[in-house]
Short mmCIF file of C-alpha atoms and ligand atoms in Angstrom, two decimals:
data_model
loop_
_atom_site.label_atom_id
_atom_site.label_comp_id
_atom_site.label_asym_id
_atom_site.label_seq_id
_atom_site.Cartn_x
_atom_site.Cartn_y
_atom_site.Cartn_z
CA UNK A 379 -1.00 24.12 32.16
CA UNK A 380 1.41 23.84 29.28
CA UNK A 381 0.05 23.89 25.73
CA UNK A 382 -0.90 20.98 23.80
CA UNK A 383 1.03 20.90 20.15
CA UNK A 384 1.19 18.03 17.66
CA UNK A 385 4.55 16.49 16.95
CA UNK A 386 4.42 18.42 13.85
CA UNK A 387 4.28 21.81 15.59
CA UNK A 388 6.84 21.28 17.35
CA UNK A 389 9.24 23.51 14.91
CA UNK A 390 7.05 26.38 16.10
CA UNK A 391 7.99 26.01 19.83
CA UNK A 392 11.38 25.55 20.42
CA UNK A 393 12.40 26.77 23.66
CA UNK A 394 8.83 26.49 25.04
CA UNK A 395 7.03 23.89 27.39
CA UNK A 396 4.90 22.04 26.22
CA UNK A 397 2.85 18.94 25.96
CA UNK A 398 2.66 15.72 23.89
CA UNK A 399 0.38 12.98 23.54
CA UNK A 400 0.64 10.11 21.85
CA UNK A 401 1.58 6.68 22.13
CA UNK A 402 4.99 5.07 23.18
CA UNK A 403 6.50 4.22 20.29
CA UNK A 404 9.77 3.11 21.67
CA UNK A 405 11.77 2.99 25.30
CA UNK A 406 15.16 2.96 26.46
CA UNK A 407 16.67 3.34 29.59
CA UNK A 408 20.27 3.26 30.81
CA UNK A 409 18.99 3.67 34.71
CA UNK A 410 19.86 7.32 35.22
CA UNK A 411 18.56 8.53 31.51
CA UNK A 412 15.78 7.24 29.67
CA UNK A 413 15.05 8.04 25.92
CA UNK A 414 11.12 7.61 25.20
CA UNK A 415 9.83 8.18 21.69
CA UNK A 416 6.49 8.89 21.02
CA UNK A 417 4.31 9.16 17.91
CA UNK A 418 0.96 11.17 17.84
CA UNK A 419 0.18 10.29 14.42
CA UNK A 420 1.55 13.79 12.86
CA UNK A 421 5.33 12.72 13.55
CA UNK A 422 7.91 11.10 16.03
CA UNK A 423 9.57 12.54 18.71
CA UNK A 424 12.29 11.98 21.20
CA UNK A 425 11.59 12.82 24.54
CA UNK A 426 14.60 12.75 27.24
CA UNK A 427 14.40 12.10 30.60
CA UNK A 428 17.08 12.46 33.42
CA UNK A 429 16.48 10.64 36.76
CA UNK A 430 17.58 13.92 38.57
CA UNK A 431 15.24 16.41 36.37
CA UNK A 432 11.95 14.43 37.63
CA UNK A 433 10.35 13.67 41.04
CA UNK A 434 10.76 9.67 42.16
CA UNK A 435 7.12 9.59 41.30
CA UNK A 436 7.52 10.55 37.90
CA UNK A 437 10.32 8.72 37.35
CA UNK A 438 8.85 5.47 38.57
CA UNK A 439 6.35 5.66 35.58
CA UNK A 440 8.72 4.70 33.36
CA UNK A 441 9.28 1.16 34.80
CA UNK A 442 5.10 0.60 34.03
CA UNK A 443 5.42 1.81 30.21
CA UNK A 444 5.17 -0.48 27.43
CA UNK A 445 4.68 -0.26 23.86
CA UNK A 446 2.02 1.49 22.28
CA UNK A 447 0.70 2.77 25.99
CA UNK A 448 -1.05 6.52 25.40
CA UNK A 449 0.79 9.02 27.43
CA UNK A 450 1.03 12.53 27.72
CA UNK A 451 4.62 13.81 28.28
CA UNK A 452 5.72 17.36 29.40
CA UNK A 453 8.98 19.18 28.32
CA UNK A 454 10.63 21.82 26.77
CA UNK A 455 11.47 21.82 22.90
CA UNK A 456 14.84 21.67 21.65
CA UNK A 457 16.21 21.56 18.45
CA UNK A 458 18.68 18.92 17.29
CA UNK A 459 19.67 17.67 14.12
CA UNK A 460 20.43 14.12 15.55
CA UNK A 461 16.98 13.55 16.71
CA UNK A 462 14.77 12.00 14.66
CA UNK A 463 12.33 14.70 13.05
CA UNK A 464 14.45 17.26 14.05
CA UNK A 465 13.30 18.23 17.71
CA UNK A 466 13.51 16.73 21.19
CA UNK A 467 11.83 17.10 23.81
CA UNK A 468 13.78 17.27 27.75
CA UNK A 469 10.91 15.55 29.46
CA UNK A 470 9.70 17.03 33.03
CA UNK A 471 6.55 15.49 33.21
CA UNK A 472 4.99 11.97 32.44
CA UNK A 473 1.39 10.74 32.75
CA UNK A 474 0.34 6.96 31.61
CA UNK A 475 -3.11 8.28 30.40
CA UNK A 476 -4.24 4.04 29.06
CA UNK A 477 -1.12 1.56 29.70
CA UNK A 478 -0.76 -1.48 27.28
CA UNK A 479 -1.55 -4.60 28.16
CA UNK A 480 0.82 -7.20 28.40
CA UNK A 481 2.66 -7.72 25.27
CA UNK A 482 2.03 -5.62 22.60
CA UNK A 483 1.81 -8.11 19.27
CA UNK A 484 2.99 -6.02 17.07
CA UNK A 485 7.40 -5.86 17.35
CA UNK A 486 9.72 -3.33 15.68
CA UNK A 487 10.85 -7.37 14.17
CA UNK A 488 9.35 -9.06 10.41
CA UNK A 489 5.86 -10.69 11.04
CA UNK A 490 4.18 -12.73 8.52
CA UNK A 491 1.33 -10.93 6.41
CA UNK A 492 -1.17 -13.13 7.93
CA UNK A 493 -0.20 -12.24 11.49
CA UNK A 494 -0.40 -8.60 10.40
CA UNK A 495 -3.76 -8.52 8.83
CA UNK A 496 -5.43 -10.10 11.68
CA UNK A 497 -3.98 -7.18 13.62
CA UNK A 498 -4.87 -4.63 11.30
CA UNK A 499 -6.19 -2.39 14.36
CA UNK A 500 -2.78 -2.39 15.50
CA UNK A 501 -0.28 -2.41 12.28
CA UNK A 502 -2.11 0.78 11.27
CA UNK A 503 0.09 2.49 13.81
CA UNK A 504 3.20 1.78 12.20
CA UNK A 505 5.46 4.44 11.01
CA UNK A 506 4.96 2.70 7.11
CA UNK A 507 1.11 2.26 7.56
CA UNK A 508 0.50 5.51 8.45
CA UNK A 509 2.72 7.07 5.97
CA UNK A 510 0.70 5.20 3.03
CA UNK A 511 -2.62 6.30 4.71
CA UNK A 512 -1.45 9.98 4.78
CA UNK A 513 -0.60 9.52 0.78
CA UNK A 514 -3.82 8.08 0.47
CA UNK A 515 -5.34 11.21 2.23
CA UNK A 516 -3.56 13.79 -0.34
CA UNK A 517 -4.16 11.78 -3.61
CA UNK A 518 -7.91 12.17 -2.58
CA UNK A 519 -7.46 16.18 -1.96
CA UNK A 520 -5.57 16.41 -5.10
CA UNK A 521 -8.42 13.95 -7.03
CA UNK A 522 -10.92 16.68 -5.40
CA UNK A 523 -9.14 19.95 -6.14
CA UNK A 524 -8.16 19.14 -9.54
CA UNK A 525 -11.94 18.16 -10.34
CA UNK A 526 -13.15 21.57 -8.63
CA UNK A 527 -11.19 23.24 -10.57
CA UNK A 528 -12.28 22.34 -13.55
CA UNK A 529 -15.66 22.23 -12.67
CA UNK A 530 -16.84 18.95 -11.78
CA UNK A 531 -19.90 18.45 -9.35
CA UNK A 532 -19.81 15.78 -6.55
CA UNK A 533 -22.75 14.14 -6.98
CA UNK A 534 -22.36 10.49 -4.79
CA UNK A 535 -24.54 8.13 -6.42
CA UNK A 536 -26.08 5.25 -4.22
CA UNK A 537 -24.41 1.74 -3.12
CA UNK A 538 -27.50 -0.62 -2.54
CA UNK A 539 -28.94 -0.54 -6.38
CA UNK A 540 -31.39 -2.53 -8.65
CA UNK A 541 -29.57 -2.73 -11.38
CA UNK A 542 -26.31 -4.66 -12.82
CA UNK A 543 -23.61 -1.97 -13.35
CA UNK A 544 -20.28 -4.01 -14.88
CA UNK A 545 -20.89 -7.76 -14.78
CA UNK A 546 -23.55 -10.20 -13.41
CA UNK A 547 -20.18 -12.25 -12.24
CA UNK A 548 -18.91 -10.08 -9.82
CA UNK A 549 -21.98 -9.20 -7.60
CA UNK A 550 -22.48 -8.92 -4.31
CA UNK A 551 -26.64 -9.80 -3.77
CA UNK A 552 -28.45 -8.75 -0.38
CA UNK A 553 -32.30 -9.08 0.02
CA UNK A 554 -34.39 -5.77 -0.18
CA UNK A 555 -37.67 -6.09 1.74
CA UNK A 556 -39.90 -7.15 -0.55
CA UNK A 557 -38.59 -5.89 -3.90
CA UNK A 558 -36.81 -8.65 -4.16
CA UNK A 559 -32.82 -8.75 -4.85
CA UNK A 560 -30.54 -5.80 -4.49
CA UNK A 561 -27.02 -5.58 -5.62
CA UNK A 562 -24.02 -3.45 -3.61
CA UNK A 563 -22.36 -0.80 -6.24
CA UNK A 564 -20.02 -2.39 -8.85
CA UNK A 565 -20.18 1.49 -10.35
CA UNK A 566 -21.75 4.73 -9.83
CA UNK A 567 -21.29 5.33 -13.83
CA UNK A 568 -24.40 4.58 -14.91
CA UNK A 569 -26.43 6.96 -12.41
CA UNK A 570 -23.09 9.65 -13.13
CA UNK A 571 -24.79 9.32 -16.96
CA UNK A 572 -28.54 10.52 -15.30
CA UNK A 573 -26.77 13.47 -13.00
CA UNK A 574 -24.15 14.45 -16.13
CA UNK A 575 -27.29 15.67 -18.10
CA UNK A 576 -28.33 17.55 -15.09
CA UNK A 577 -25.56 19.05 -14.53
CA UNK A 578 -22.67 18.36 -17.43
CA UNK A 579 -19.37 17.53 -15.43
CA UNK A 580 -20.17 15.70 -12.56
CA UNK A 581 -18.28 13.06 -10.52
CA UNK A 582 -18.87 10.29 -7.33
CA UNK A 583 -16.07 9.16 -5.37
CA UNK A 584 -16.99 6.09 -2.84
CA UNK A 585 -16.92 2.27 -1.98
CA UNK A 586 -17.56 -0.67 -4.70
CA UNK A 587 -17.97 -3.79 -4.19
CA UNK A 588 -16.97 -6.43 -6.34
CA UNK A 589 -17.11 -10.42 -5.68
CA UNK A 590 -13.80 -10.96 -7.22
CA UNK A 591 -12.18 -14.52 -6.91
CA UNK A 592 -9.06 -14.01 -7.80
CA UNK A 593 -6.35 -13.67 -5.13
CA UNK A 594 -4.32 -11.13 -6.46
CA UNK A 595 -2.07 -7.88 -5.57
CA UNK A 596 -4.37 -5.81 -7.71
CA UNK A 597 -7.85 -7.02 -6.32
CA UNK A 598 -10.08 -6.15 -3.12
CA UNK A 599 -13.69 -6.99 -3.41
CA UNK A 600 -14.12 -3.69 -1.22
CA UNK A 601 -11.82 -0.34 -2.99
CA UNK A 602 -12.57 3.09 -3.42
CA UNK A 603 -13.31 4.41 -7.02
CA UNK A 604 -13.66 7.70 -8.49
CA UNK A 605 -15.67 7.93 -11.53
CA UNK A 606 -16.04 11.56 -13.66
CA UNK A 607 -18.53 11.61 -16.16
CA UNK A 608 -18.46 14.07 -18.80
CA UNK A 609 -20.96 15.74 -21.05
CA UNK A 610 -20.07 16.81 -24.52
CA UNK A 611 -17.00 14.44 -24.68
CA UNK A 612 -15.47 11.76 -26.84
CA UNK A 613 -13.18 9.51 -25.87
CA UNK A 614 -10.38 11.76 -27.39
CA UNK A 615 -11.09 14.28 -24.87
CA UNK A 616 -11.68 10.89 -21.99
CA UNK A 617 -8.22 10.19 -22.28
CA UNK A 618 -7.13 14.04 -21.76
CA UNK A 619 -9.11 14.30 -18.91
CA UNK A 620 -7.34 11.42 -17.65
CA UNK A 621 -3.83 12.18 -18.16
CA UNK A 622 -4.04 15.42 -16.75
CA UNK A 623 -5.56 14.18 -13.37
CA UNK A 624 -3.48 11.25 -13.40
CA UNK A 625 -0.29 14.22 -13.53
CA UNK A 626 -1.90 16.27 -11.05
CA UNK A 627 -2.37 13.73 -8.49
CA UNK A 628 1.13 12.38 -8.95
CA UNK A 629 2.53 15.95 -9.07
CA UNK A 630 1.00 16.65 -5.89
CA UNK A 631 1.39 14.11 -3.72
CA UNK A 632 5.49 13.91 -4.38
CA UNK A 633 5.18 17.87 -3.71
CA UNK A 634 3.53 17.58 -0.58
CA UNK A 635 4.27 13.92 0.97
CA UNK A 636 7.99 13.80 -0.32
CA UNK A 637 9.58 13.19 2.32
CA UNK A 638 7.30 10.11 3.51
CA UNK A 639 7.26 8.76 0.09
CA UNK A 640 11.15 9.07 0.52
CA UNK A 641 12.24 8.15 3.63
CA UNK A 642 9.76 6.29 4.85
CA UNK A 643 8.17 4.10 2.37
CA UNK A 644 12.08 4.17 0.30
CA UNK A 645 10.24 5.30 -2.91
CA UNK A 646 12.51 5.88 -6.04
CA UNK A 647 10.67 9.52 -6.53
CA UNK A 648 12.73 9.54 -10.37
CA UNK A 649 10.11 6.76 -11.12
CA UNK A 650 7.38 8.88 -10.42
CA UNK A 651 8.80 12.00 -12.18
CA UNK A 652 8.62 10.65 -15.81
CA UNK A 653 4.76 10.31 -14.93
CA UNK A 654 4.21 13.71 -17.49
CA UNK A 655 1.67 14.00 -20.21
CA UNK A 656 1.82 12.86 -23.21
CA UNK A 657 0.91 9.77 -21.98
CA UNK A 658 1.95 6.44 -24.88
CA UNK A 659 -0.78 5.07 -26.68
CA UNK A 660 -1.51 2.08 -28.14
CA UNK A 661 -4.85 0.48 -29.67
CA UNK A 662 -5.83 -3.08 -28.04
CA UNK A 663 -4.50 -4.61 -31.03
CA UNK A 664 -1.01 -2.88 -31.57
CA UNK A 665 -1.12 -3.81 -27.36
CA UNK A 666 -1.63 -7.84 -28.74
CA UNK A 667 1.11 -8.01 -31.35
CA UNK A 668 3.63 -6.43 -28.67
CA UNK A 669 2.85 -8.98 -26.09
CA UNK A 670 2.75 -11.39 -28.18
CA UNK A 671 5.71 -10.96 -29.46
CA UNK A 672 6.74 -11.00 -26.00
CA UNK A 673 5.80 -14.81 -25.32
CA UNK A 674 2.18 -13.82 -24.47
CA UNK A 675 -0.24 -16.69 -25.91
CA UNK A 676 -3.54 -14.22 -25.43
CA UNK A 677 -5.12 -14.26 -28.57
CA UNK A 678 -7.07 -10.96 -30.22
CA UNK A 679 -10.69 -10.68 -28.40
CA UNK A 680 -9.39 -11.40 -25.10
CA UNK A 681 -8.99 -8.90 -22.36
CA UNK A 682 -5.27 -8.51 -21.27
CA UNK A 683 -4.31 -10.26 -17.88
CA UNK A 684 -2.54 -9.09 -15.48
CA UNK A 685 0.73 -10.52 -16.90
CA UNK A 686 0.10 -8.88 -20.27
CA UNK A 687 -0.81 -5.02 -18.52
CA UNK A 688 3.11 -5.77 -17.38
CA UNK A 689 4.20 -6.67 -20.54
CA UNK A 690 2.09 -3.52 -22.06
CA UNK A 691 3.52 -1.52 -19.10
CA UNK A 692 7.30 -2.73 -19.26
CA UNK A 693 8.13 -0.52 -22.62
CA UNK A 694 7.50 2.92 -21.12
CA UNK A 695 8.57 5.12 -17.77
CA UNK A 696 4.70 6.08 -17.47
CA UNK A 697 1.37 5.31 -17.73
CA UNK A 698 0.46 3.76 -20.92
CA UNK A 699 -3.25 3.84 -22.62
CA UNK A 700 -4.40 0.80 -24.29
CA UNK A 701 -7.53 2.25 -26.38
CA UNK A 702 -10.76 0.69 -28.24
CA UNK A 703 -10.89 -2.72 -26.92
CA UNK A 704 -12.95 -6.20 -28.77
CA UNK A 705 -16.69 -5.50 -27.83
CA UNK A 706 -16.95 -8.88 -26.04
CA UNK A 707 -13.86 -8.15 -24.08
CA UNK A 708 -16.06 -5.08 -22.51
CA UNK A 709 -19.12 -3.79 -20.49
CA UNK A 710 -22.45 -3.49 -22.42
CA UNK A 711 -22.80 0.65 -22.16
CA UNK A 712 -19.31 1.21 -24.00
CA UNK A 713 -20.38 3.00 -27.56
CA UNK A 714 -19.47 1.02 -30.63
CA UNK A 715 -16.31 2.17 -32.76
CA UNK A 716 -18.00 3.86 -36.28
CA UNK A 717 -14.43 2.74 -37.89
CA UNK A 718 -14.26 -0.85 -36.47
CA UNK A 719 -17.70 -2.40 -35.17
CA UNK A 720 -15.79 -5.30 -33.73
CA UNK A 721 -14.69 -2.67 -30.85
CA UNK A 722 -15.49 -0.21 -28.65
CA UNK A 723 -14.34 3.62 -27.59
CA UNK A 724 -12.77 3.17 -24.43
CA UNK A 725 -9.23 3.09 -23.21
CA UNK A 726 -7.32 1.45 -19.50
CA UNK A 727 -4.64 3.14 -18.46
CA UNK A 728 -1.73 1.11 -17.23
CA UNK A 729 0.84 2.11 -14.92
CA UNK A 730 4.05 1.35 -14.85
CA UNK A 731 6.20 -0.87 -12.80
CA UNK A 732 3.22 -4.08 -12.49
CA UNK A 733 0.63 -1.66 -10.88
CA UNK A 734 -1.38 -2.63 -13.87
CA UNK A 735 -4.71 -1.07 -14.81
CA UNK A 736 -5.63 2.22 -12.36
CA UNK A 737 -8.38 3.46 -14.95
CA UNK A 738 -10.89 1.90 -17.00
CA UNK A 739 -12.92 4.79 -19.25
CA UNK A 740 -14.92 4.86 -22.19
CA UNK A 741 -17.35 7.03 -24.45
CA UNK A 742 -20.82 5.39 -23.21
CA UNK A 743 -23.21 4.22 -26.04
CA UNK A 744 -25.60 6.85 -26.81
CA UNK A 745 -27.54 5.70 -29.31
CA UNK A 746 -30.73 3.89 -28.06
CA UNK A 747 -31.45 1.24 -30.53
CA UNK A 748 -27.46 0.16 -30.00
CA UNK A 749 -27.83 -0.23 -26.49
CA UNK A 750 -30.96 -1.98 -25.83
CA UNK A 751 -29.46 -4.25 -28.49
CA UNK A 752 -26.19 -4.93 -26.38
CA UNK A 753 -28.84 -5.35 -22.76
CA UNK A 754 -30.05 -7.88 -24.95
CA UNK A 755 -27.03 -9.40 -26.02
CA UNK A 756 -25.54 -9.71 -22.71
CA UNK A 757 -28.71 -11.05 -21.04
CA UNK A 758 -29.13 -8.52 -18.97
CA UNK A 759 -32.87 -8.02 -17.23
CA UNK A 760 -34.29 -5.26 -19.30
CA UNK A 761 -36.87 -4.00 -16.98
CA UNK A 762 -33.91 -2.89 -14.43
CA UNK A 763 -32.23 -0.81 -17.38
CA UNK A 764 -35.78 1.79 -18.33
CA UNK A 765 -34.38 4.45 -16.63
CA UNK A 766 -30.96 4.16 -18.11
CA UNK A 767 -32.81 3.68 -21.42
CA UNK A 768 -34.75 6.92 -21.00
CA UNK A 769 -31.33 8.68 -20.87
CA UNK A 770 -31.04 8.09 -24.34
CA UNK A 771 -34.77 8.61 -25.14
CA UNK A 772 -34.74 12.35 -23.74
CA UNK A 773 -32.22 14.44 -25.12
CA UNK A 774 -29.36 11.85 -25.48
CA UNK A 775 -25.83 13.64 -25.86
CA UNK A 776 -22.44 11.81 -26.27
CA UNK A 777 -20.80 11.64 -22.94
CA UNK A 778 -17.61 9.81 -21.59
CA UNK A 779 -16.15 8.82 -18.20
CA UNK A 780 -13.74 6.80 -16.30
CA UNK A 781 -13.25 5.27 -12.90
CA UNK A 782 -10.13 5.31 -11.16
CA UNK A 783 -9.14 2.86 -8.77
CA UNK A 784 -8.03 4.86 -5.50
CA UNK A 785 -6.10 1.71 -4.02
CA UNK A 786 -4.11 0.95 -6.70
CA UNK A 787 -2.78 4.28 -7.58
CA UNK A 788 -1.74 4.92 -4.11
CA UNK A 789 0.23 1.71 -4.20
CA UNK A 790 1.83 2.83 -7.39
CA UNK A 791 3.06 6.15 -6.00
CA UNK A 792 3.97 4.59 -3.07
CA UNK A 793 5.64 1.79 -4.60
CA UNK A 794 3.40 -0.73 -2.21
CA UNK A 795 3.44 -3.92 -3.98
CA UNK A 796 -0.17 -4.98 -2.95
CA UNK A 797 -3.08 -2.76 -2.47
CA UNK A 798 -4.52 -4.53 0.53
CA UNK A 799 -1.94 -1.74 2.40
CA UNK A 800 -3.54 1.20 0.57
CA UNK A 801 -6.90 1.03 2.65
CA UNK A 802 -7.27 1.00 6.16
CA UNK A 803 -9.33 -1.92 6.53
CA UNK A 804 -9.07 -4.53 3.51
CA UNK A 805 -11.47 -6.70 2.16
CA UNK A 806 -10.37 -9.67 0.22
CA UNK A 807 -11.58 -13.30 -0.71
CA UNK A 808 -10.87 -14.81 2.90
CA UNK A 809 -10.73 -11.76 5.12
CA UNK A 810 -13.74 -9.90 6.80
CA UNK A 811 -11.82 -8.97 9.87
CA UNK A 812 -11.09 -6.59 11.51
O1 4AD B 1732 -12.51 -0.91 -15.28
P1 4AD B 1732 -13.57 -0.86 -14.24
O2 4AD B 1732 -14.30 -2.11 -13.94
O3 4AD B 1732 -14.55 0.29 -14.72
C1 4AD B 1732 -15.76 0.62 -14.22
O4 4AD B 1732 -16.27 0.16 -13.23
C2 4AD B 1732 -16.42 1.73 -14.95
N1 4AD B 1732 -17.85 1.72 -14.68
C3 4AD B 1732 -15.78 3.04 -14.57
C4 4AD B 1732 -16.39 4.21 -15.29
O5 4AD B 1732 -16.21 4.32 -16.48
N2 4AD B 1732 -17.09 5.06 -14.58
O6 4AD B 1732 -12.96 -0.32 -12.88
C5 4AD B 1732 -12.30 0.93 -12.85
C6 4AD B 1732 -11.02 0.85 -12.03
C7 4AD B 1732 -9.98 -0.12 -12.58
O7 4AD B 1732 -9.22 0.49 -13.59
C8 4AD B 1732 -9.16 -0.41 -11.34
O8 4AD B 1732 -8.23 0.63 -11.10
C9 4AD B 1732 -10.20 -0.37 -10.24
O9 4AD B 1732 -11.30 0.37 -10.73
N3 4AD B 1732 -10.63 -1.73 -9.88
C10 4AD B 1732 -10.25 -2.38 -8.77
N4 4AD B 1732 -9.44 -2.01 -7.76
C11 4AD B 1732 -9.26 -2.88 -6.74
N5 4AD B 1732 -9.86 -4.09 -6.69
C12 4AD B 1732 -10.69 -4.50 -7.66
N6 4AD B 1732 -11.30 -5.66 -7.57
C13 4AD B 1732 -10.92 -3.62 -8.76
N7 4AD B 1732 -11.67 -3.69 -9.89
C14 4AD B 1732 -11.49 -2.53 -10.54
MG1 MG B 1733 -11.43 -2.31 -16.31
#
């Protein structure tokens, strides 16, 4: 029995046999020498095998090996700087542990988006795909790490709730037994306000679900969101909070997935190096003279489109925060600006490059009278909000937070044009499958 390594062990074993399984990622033969490369999900590797080296049995394998068939192949590691990933393996051994049927769809040749979402199963194997989902994987260590470390509690708040958390527009209803309607998380932030006075830095990091209609490169209606909430902080210290984690993450991922980000997702890492604190600042309306000035016809009191984050964005080599926004333009719980009542404390940061908006944050309102006033204002159902209420009726404390959406800052450090590639399974307007 020869030992079982990952294709990314393999630097550890030169000169020893060993085995490999994976999938065939490519095939060549010349009739005495065949070249078969296979990919286990931790790397690529070349395996070689002679006609001469192998028994007729083995060797007759090859001629039943397609793409994308699981195998397990046997050889001994070599080192060579032509191969790709460094290593090579000279094959003595081949099993066909599941062959592939027919023709595998997906072709080392361009397919059409469509074609490649309704094979989403299968385009997840691709060198690319699975280079953005390991990216994905560290920005969520780093997001985790960094908040451990400055002592943040996971507390995961629920997804089937009662209550509205951003915007009656964008729900998602499902019946609940007999209690009537229930909605699918737009937010955790509102339950992050009840567990931040239990325990003063806490965070929740999961799905939300959002009936968006708009067809864009920025929007799922499923993505990931990680939302701090913060005793004992003002917006001032908000937007700290969210620079530094929006360095760390950066920081870290280029550290530790450089060469993917590099060579195989062709990211311009320079781009991602200017991404150090201070970040720019602007208020919304010093952000609505610029763009306007820029052609833009939004007018003060609107929230900035997609086309006007660019325009915001296209100034500066990093994230840019646009702070205290028009009431109207905003959720209900944002607290009112003492120096300006027409807005409220809260900031979006903006990357750079057209990734638009990755954070939305805000000082909440913690002043009761104030916020049953805006429930009111915005129609909201009251009864749902007496818990939320009671937040401010026991011990109320000014508190901020922020969500960060995890798809589209992976597809800014990746330099993925639309987030539908930054989660494995993507959920948009007209797709529910796979
Ligand atoms: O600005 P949003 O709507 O903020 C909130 O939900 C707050 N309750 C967060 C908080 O303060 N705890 O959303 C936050 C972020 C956006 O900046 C964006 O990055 C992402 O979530 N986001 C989306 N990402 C993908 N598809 C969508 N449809 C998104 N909507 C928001
Ligand atoms: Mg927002």
């Amino acid at each position: 029995m020869t030992e079982h390594v990952q294709i990314r062990e393999l630097a550890e074993h030169v000169g020893d046999d060993v085995s490999v399984l994976g999938w065939v990622h490519n095939l060549r033969s010349s009739g005495k020498v065949a070249f078969l490369i296979v990919r286990d999900g931790t790397g690529l590797v070349q395996g070689v095998m002679s006609a001469g080296d192998v028994s007729p049995e083995v060797w007759e394998r090859l001629e039943g090996l397609d793409y994308e068939a699981s195998v397990k192949v046997g050889g001994s590691v070599r080192e060579d700087e032509r191969a790709p990933g460094g290593y090579e393996l000279s094959l003595t051994d081949l099993e066909i542990v599941g062959p592939s049927a027919e023709e595998y769809p997906i072709q080392l040749k361009e397919h059409g988006v469509d074609f490649l979402l309704e094979h989403r199963h299968l385009w997840l194997r691709t060198p690319r795909q699975v280079a953005i989902m390991r990216v994905r994987d560290e920005v969520v260590k780093a997001i985790r790490d960094f908040l451990y470390e400055q002592g943040f509690v996971n507390v995961d708040t629920p997804i089937l709730t009662g209550s509205i958390g951003e915007s009656a527009g964008t729900l998602f209803e499902t019946e609940y037994f007999d209690l009537g309607a229930a909605y699918l998380a737009q937010t955790g932030q509102l339950y992050n306000e009840a567990t931040a006075a239990a325990l003063g830095r806490v965070y929740c990091f999961g799905p939300t679900f959002r009936a968006e209609k708009s067809k864009t490169r920025r929007h799922l209606t499923e993505f990931w969101m990680l939302e701090p909430e913060i005793a004992w902080c003002d917006s001032e210290c908000n937007m700290r909070i969210q620079e530094g984690l929006v360095c760390y993450i950066v920081e870290r991922a280029v550290e530790r997935c450089r060469d993917l980000l590099e060579n195989e997702l062709e990211r311009d890492l320079s781009k991602l190096a200017s991404a150090r604190a201070p970040f720019p600042r602007l208020s919304y309306s010093e952000a609505i003279e610029r763009v306007q000035s820029l052609g833009s016809s939004i007018q003060w009191g609107d929230d900035l489109g997609a086309e006007d984050e660019t325009l915001v964005a296209q100034d500066y080599d990093r994230p840019v925060f646009v702070y205290n926004y028009p009431k109207q333009a905003k959720a209900f719980y944002m607290k009112e600006n003492p120096d300006d009542p027409r807005t409220v404390l809260c900031d979006d940061l903006i990357a750079p490059e057209g990734y638009g908006e990755i954070i939305g944050g805000s000082q909440r309102e913690d002043d009761y009278d104030r916020l049953l006033a805006r429930i009111r204002e915005e129609g909201l159902p009251e009864e749902a909000y007496g818990w939320y209420l009671d937040l401010r009726r026991y011990g109320t404390y000014p508190h901020s937070g922020f969500g960060l959406g995890l798809e589209r800052t992976v597809a800014w450090i990746c330099g993925v044009p639309h987030i539908r590639e930054c989660i494995a399974f993507p959920r948009t307007l007209n797709r529910l499958y796979p």
